């Protein structure tokens, strides 16, 4: 008859863990921890906070940067998943000193560090160069299409947007004419009338948005001097074909050094 090893989940265990000993030399987590502490200037983050006299202490940006970089090295790009890893993965606990930042704190740093990222990127490249990781002889360039956080609905030349505003305003006038006609006929369709009022208000808001943009912005011109489509929400983005159809977005370009595949430049156009 088969015999199995005994097990018991209700037994208590004491597992002392030294967080520093989890970061072993030669690993990516050790490199991230060392570089952020010793070679990256994070003084630019200090201006974000004004809690030297009042308010709760903030989480050190070095801690947040470490967990974000470690997450990226493992293909984790969600603030919620990064926060979850800080509570479940001992390596994330080690680089964060078991701080366990909330996902909204991580998301806020990522979404607002546009200015600071330039200095961080520069410092990392400086270390890579000093360690002989950048050969400087052969570079590979590649790109991918990245969707922007805006809708294609709000794209067009100034002439196209003007026509769009006119069509929207005409739709509003049709709704109002229909409303007045039903009032004169003594019809009482309250539910439908409320929907039409909301539709008219929504259309008016769209028309005002387009009119305001047309007044405040110049025509966007292409390389040949001809008018090209603008976007009311994100005018730096553009319509472009991709493997998933036409998107409103950017072309992300990365340049990689041939010696050790270090990214030496990254831009979005």
GROMACS .gro file of C-alpha atoms in nm:
model
  269
    1UNK     CA    1   0.000   0.000   0.000
    2UNK     CA    2   0.138   0.346  -0.090
    3UNK     CA    3   0.284   0.564   0.184
    4UNK     CA    4   0.323   0.943   0.164
    5UNK     CA    5   0.528   1.193   0.357
    6UNK     CA    6   0.330   1.360   0.633
    7UNK     CA    7   0.246   1.729   0.601
    8UNK     CA    8   0.064   1.983   0.814
    9UNK     CA    9  -0.023   2.336   0.707
   10UNK     CA   10  -0.127   2.453   1.051
   11UNK     CA   11   0.222   2.430   1.198
   12UNK     CA   12   0.402   2.754   1.287
   13UNK     CA   13   0.738   2.852   1.133
   14UNK     CA   14   0.988   3.128   1.203
   15UNK     CA   15   1.162   3.243   0.885
   16UNK     CA   16   1.408   3.526   0.957
   17UNK     CA   17   1.489   3.709   0.632
   18UNK     CA   18   1.772   3.955   0.577
   19UNK     CA   19   1.655   4.181   0.297
   20UNK     CA   20   2.007   4.293   0.207
   21UNK     CA   21   2.124   3.933   0.162
   22UNK     CA   22   1.855   3.881  -0.102
   23UNK     CA   23   2.043   4.117  -0.334
   24UNK     CA   24   2.329   3.904  -0.461
   25UNK     CA   25   2.617   4.060  -0.661
   26UNK     CA   26   2.592   3.987  -1.032
   27UNK     CA   27   2.212   4.006  -1.043
   28UNK     CA   28   1.997   4.275  -1.205
   29UNK     CA   29   1.831   4.363  -0.872
   30UNK     CA   30   2.172   4.417  -0.711
   31UNK     CA   31   2.282   4.638  -1.003
   32UNK     CA   32   1.965   4.847  -0.985
   33UNK     CA   33   1.995   4.892  -0.609
   34UNK     CA   34   2.362   4.993  -0.633
   35UNK     CA   35   2.325   5.227  -0.930
   36UNK     CA   36   2.028   5.417  -0.789
   37UNK     CA   37   2.202   5.464  -0.453
   38UNK     CA   38   2.546   5.557  -0.586
   39UNK     CA   39   2.536   5.687  -0.943
   40UNK     CA   40   2.198   5.848  -1.017
   41UNK     CA   41   2.124   6.204  -0.914
   42UNK     CA   42   1.771   6.217  -0.772
   43UNK     CA   43   1.791   6.570  -0.633
   44UNK     CA   44   1.544   6.686  -0.901
   45UNK     CA   45   1.268   6.496  -0.725
   46UNK     CA   46   1.301   6.704  -0.408
   47UNK     CA   47   1.107   6.994  -0.561
   48UNK     CA   48   0.799   6.770  -0.574
   49UNK     CA   49   0.760   6.783  -0.198
   50UNK     CA   50   0.693   7.066   0.046
   51UNK     CA   51   0.650   6.862   0.363
   52UNK     CA   52   0.963   6.964   0.549
   53UNK     CA   53   0.757   7.135   0.821
   54UNK     CA   54   0.409   6.983   0.791
   55UNK     CA   55   0.254   6.677   0.628
   56UNK     CA   56   0.337   6.308   0.632
   57UNK     CA   57   0.682   6.184   0.523
   58UNK     CA   58   0.695   6.087   0.155
   59UNK     CA   59   0.834   5.765   0.015
   60UNK     CA   60   1.191   5.819  -0.105
   61UNK     CA   61   1.191   5.846  -0.489
   62UNK     CA   62   1.492   5.614  -0.487
   63UNK     CA   63   1.272   5.335  -0.350
   64UNK     CA   64   1.004   5.396  -0.614
   65UNK     CA   65   1.259   5.411  -0.895
   66UNK     CA   66   1.418   5.083  -0.784
   67UNK     CA   67   1.093   4.888  -0.782
   68UNK     CA   68   0.986   5.038  -1.116
   69UNK     CA   69   1.315   4.949  -1.286
   70UNK     CA   70   1.314   4.599  -1.138
   71UNK     CA   71   0.955   4.553  -1.255
   72UNK     CA   72   1.042   4.668  -1.608
   73UNK     CA   73   1.332   4.420  -1.618
   74UNK     CA   74   1.076   4.145  -1.554
   75UNK     CA   75   0.820   4.269  -1.804
   76UNK     CA   76   0.585   4.415  -1.541
   77UNK     CA   77   0.443   4.748  -1.658
   78UNK     CA   78   0.130   4.782  -1.443
   79UNK     CA   79   0.137   4.996  -1.127
   80UNK     CA   80  -0.106   4.758  -0.957
   81UNK     CA   81   0.112   4.456  -1.038
   82UNK     CA   82   0.425   4.639  -0.921
   83UNK     CA   83   0.257   4.720  -0.590
   84UNK     CA   84   0.144   4.358  -0.563
   85UNK     CA   85   0.500   4.235  -0.624
   86UNK     CA   86   0.626   4.458  -0.341
   87UNK     CA   87   0.405   4.261  -0.103
   88UNK     CA   88   0.466   3.912  -0.246
   89UNK     CA   89   0.812   3.892  -0.405
   90UNK     CA   90   1.112   3.894  -0.169
   91UNK     CA   91   1.335   4.067  -0.428
   92UNK     CA   92   1.091   4.358  -0.457
   93UNK     CA   93   1.069   4.366  -0.078
   94UNK     CA   94   1.448   4.387  -0.065
   95UNK     CA   95   1.493   4.676  -0.311
   96UNK     CA   96   1.201   4.864  -0.152
   97UNK     CA   97   1.319   4.792   0.205
   98UNK     CA   98   0.971   4.640   0.256
   99UNK     CA   99   0.808   4.985   0.216
  100UNK     CA  100   0.527   4.846  -0.004
  101UNK     CA  101   0.415   5.163  -0.187
  102UNK     CA  102   0.052   5.195  -0.295
  103UNK     CA  103  -0.011   5.155  -0.667
  104UNK     CA  104  -0.139   5.514  -0.696
  105UNK     CA  105   0.196   5.641  -0.563
  106UNK     CA  106   0.380   5.440  -0.828
  107UNK     CA  107   0.143   5.554  -1.104
  108UNK     CA  108   0.181   5.919  -1.003
  109UNK     CA  109   0.561   5.902  -1.024
  110UNK     CA  110   0.557   5.733  -1.365
  111UNK     CA  111   0.302   5.976  -1.511
  112UNK     CA  112   0.478   6.292  -1.390
  113UNK     CA  113   0.851   6.218  -1.418
  114UNK     CA  114   0.888   6.356  -1.772
  115UNK     CA  115   1.156   6.609  -1.675
  116UNK     CA  116   1.346   6.388  -1.431
  117UNK     CA  117   1.371   6.090  -1.669
  118UNK     CA  118   1.619   6.277  -1.889
  119UNK     CA  119   1.871   6.308  -1.606
  120UNK     CA  120   1.823   5.946  -1.499
  121UNK     CA  121   1.878   5.823  -1.855
  122UNK     CA  122   2.191   6.036  -1.884
  123UNK     CA  123   2.336   5.906  -1.558
  124UNK     CA  124   2.275   5.543  -1.655
  125UNK     CA  125   2.446   5.593  -1.992
  126UNK     CA  126   2.741   5.761  -1.819
  127UNK     CA  127   2.790   5.455  -1.596
  128UNK     CA  128   2.753   5.219  -1.893
  129UNK     CA  129   3.014   5.414  -2.089
  130UNK     CA  130   3.260   5.421  -1.799
  131UNK     CA  131   3.222   5.043  -1.762
  132UNK     CA  132   3.297   4.983  -2.130
  133UNK     CA  133   2.946   4.866  -2.210
  134UNK     CA  134   2.906   5.104  -2.506
  135UNK     CA  135   3.125   5.030  -2.806
  136UNK     CA  136   3.013   5.325  -3.017
  137UNK     CA  137   3.084   5.151  -3.348
  138UNK     CA  138   2.756   4.995  -3.455
  139UNK     CA  139   2.404   5.096  -3.364
  140UNK     CA  140   2.074   4.926  -3.444
  141UNK     CA  141   1.762   5.138  -3.487
  142UNK     CA  142   1.410   5.004  -3.464
  143UNK     CA  143   1.065   5.139  -3.389
  144UNK     CA  144   0.706   5.054  -3.317
  145UNK     CA  145   0.372   5.231  -3.339
  146UNK     CA  146   0.234   5.346  -3.003
  147UNK     CA  147  -0.127   5.454  -2.953
  148UNK     CA  148  -0.177   5.789  -2.781
  149UNK     CA  149  -0.441   5.861  -2.519
  150UNK     CA  150  -0.677   6.036  -2.761
  151UNK     CA  151  -0.945   5.952  -3.013
  152UNK     CA  152  -0.924   5.962  -3.393
  153UNK     CA  153  -1.267   6.128  -3.381
  154UNK     CA  154  -1.097   6.457  -3.293
  155UNK     CA  155  -0.853   6.456  -3.587
  156UNK     CA  156  -0.864   6.661  -3.906
  157UNK     CA  157  -0.734   6.967  -4.087
  158UNK     CA  158  -0.877   7.302  -3.980
  159UNK     CA  159  -1.110   7.290  -4.282
  160UNK     CA  160  -1.230   6.939  -4.190
  161UNK     CA  161  -1.279   7.036  -3.827
  162UNK     CA  162  -1.473   7.345  -3.932
  163UNK     CA  163  -1.709   7.123  -4.137
  164UNK     CA  164  -1.739   6.886  -3.842
  165UNK     CA  165  -1.840   7.172  -3.614
  166UNK     CA  166  -2.098   7.288  -3.868
  167UNK     CA  167  -2.249   6.937  -3.894
  168UNK     CA  168  -2.269   6.909  -3.516
  169UNK     CA  169  -2.438   7.249  -3.488
  170UNK     CA  170  -2.687   7.151  -3.759
  171UNK     CA  171  -2.768   6.833  -3.563
  172UNK     CA  172  -2.837   7.047  -3.257
  173UNK     CA  173  -3.070   7.271  -3.459
  174UNK     CA  174  -3.262   6.965  -3.589
  175UNK     CA  175  -3.311   6.835  -3.236
  176UNK     CA  176  -3.436   7.175  -3.120
  177UNK     CA  177  -3.675   7.211  -3.417
  178UNK     CA  178  -3.817   6.869  -3.342
  179UNK     CA  179  -3.852   6.962  -2.974
  180UNK     CA  180  -4.043   7.283  -3.056
  181UNK     CA  181  -4.269   7.101  -3.304
  182UNK     CA  182  -4.370   6.845  -3.042
  183UNK     CA  183  -4.432   7.124  -2.790
  184UNK     CA  184  -4.668   7.299  -3.031
  185UNK     CA  185  -4.849   6.971  -3.098
  186UNK     CA  186  -4.905   6.911  -2.730
  187UNK     CA  187  -4.716   6.581  -2.736
  188UNK     CA  188  -4.574   6.462  -2.407
  189UNK     CA  189  -4.298   6.205  -2.443
  190UNK     CA  190  -4.097   6.288  -2.133
  191UNK     CA  191  -3.843   6.007  -2.145
  192UNK     CA  192  -3.747   6.064  -2.509
  193UNK     CA  193  -3.744   6.440  -2.461
  194UNK     CA  194  -3.491   6.412  -2.177
  195UNK     CA  195  -3.266   6.196  -2.395
  196UNK     CA  196  -3.284   6.454  -2.673
  197UNK     CA  197  -3.197   6.734  -2.431
  198UNK     CA  198  -2.893   6.543  -2.314
  199UNK     CA  199  -2.793   6.468  -2.674
  200UNK     CA  200  -2.824   6.837  -2.768
  201UNK     CA  201  -2.614   6.940  -2.466
  202UNK     CA  202  -2.346   6.685  -2.556
  203UNK     CA  203  -2.337   6.802  -2.918
  204UNK     CA  204  -2.311   7.167  -2.812
  205UNK     CA  205  -2.012   7.081  -2.590
  206UNK     CA  206  -1.840   6.906  -2.881
  207UNK     CA  207  -1.901   7.200  -3.112
  208UNK     CA  208  -1.765   7.445  -2.851
  209UNK     CA  209  -1.455   7.228  -2.809
  210UNK     CA  210  -1.385   7.237  -3.182
  211UNK     CA  211  -1.455   7.612  -3.215
  212UNK     CA  212  -1.229   7.691  -2.920
  213UNK     CA  213  -0.947   7.479  -3.064
  214UNK     CA  214  -0.980   7.640  -3.407
  215UNK     CA  215  -0.947   7.987  -3.251
  216UNK     CA  216  -0.645   7.899  -3.036
  217UNK     CA  217  -0.435   7.688  -3.277
  218UNK     CA  218  -0.269   7.732  -3.614
  219UNK     CA  219  -0.295   7.493  -3.906
  220UNK     CA  220  -0.055   7.200  -3.880
  221UNK     CA  221   0.167   7.173  -4.188
  222UNK     CA  222   0.351   6.872  -4.325
  223UNK     CA  223   0.704   6.862  -4.469
  224UNK     CA  224   0.573   6.973  -4.809
  225UNK     CA  225   0.394   7.273  -4.663
  226UNK     CA  226   0.049   7.122  -4.705
  227UNK     CA  227  -0.209   7.109  -4.427
  228UNK     CA  228  -0.210   6.781  -4.234
  229UNK     CA  229  -0.451   6.648  -3.974
  230UNK     CA  230  -0.435   6.792  -3.624
  231UNK     CA  231  -0.584   6.637  -3.312
  232UNK     CA  232  -0.776   6.841  -3.059
  233UNK     CA  233  -0.668   6.628  -2.762
  234UNK     CA  234  -0.304   6.554  -2.850
  235UNK     CA  235  -0.181   6.759  -3.142
  236UNK     CA  236   0.169   6.607  -3.132
  237UNK     CA  237   0.026   6.265  -3.223
  238UNK     CA  238  -0.075   6.165  -3.576
  239UNK     CA  239  -0.281   5.911  -3.764
  240UNK     CA  240  -0.061   5.628  -3.889
  241UNK     CA  241  -0.109   5.275  -4.025
  242UNK     CA  242  -0.012   4.985  -3.799
  243UNK     CA  243  -0.056   4.609  -3.776
  244UNK     CA  244  -0.384   4.678  -3.593
  245UNK     CA  245  -0.524   4.924  -3.845
  246UNK     CA  246  -0.494   5.303  -3.842
  247UNK     CA  247  -0.411   5.440  -3.496
  248UNK     CA  248  -0.376   5.788  -3.350
  249UNK     CA  249  -0.035   5.786  -3.191
  250UNK     CA  250   0.341   5.802  -3.220
  251UNK     CA  251   0.632   5.617  -3.374
  252UNK     CA  252   0.858   5.505  -3.089
  253UNK     CA  253   1.222   5.480  -3.200
  254UNK     CA  254   1.504   5.319  -3.000
  255UNK     CA  255   1.874   5.316  -3.081
  256UNK     CA  256   2.078   5.027  -2.937
  257UNK     CA  257   2.456   4.998  -2.918
  258UNK     CA  258   2.593   4.683  -3.081
  259UNK     CA  259   2.844   4.603  -2.807
  260UNK     CA  260   2.615   4.503  -2.519
  261UNK     CA  261   2.269   4.602  -2.650
  262UNK     CA  262   2.250   4.912  -2.431
  263UNK     CA  263   1.972   5.153  -2.535
  264UNK     CA  264   2.149   5.482  -2.601
  265UNK     CA  265   1.854   5.687  -2.728
  266UNK     CA  266   1.476   5.663  -2.729
  267UNK     CA  267   1.226   5.907  -2.878
  268UNK     CA  268   0.861   5.922  -2.972
  269UNK     CA  269   0.774   6.104  -3.297
   0.00000   0.00000   0.00000
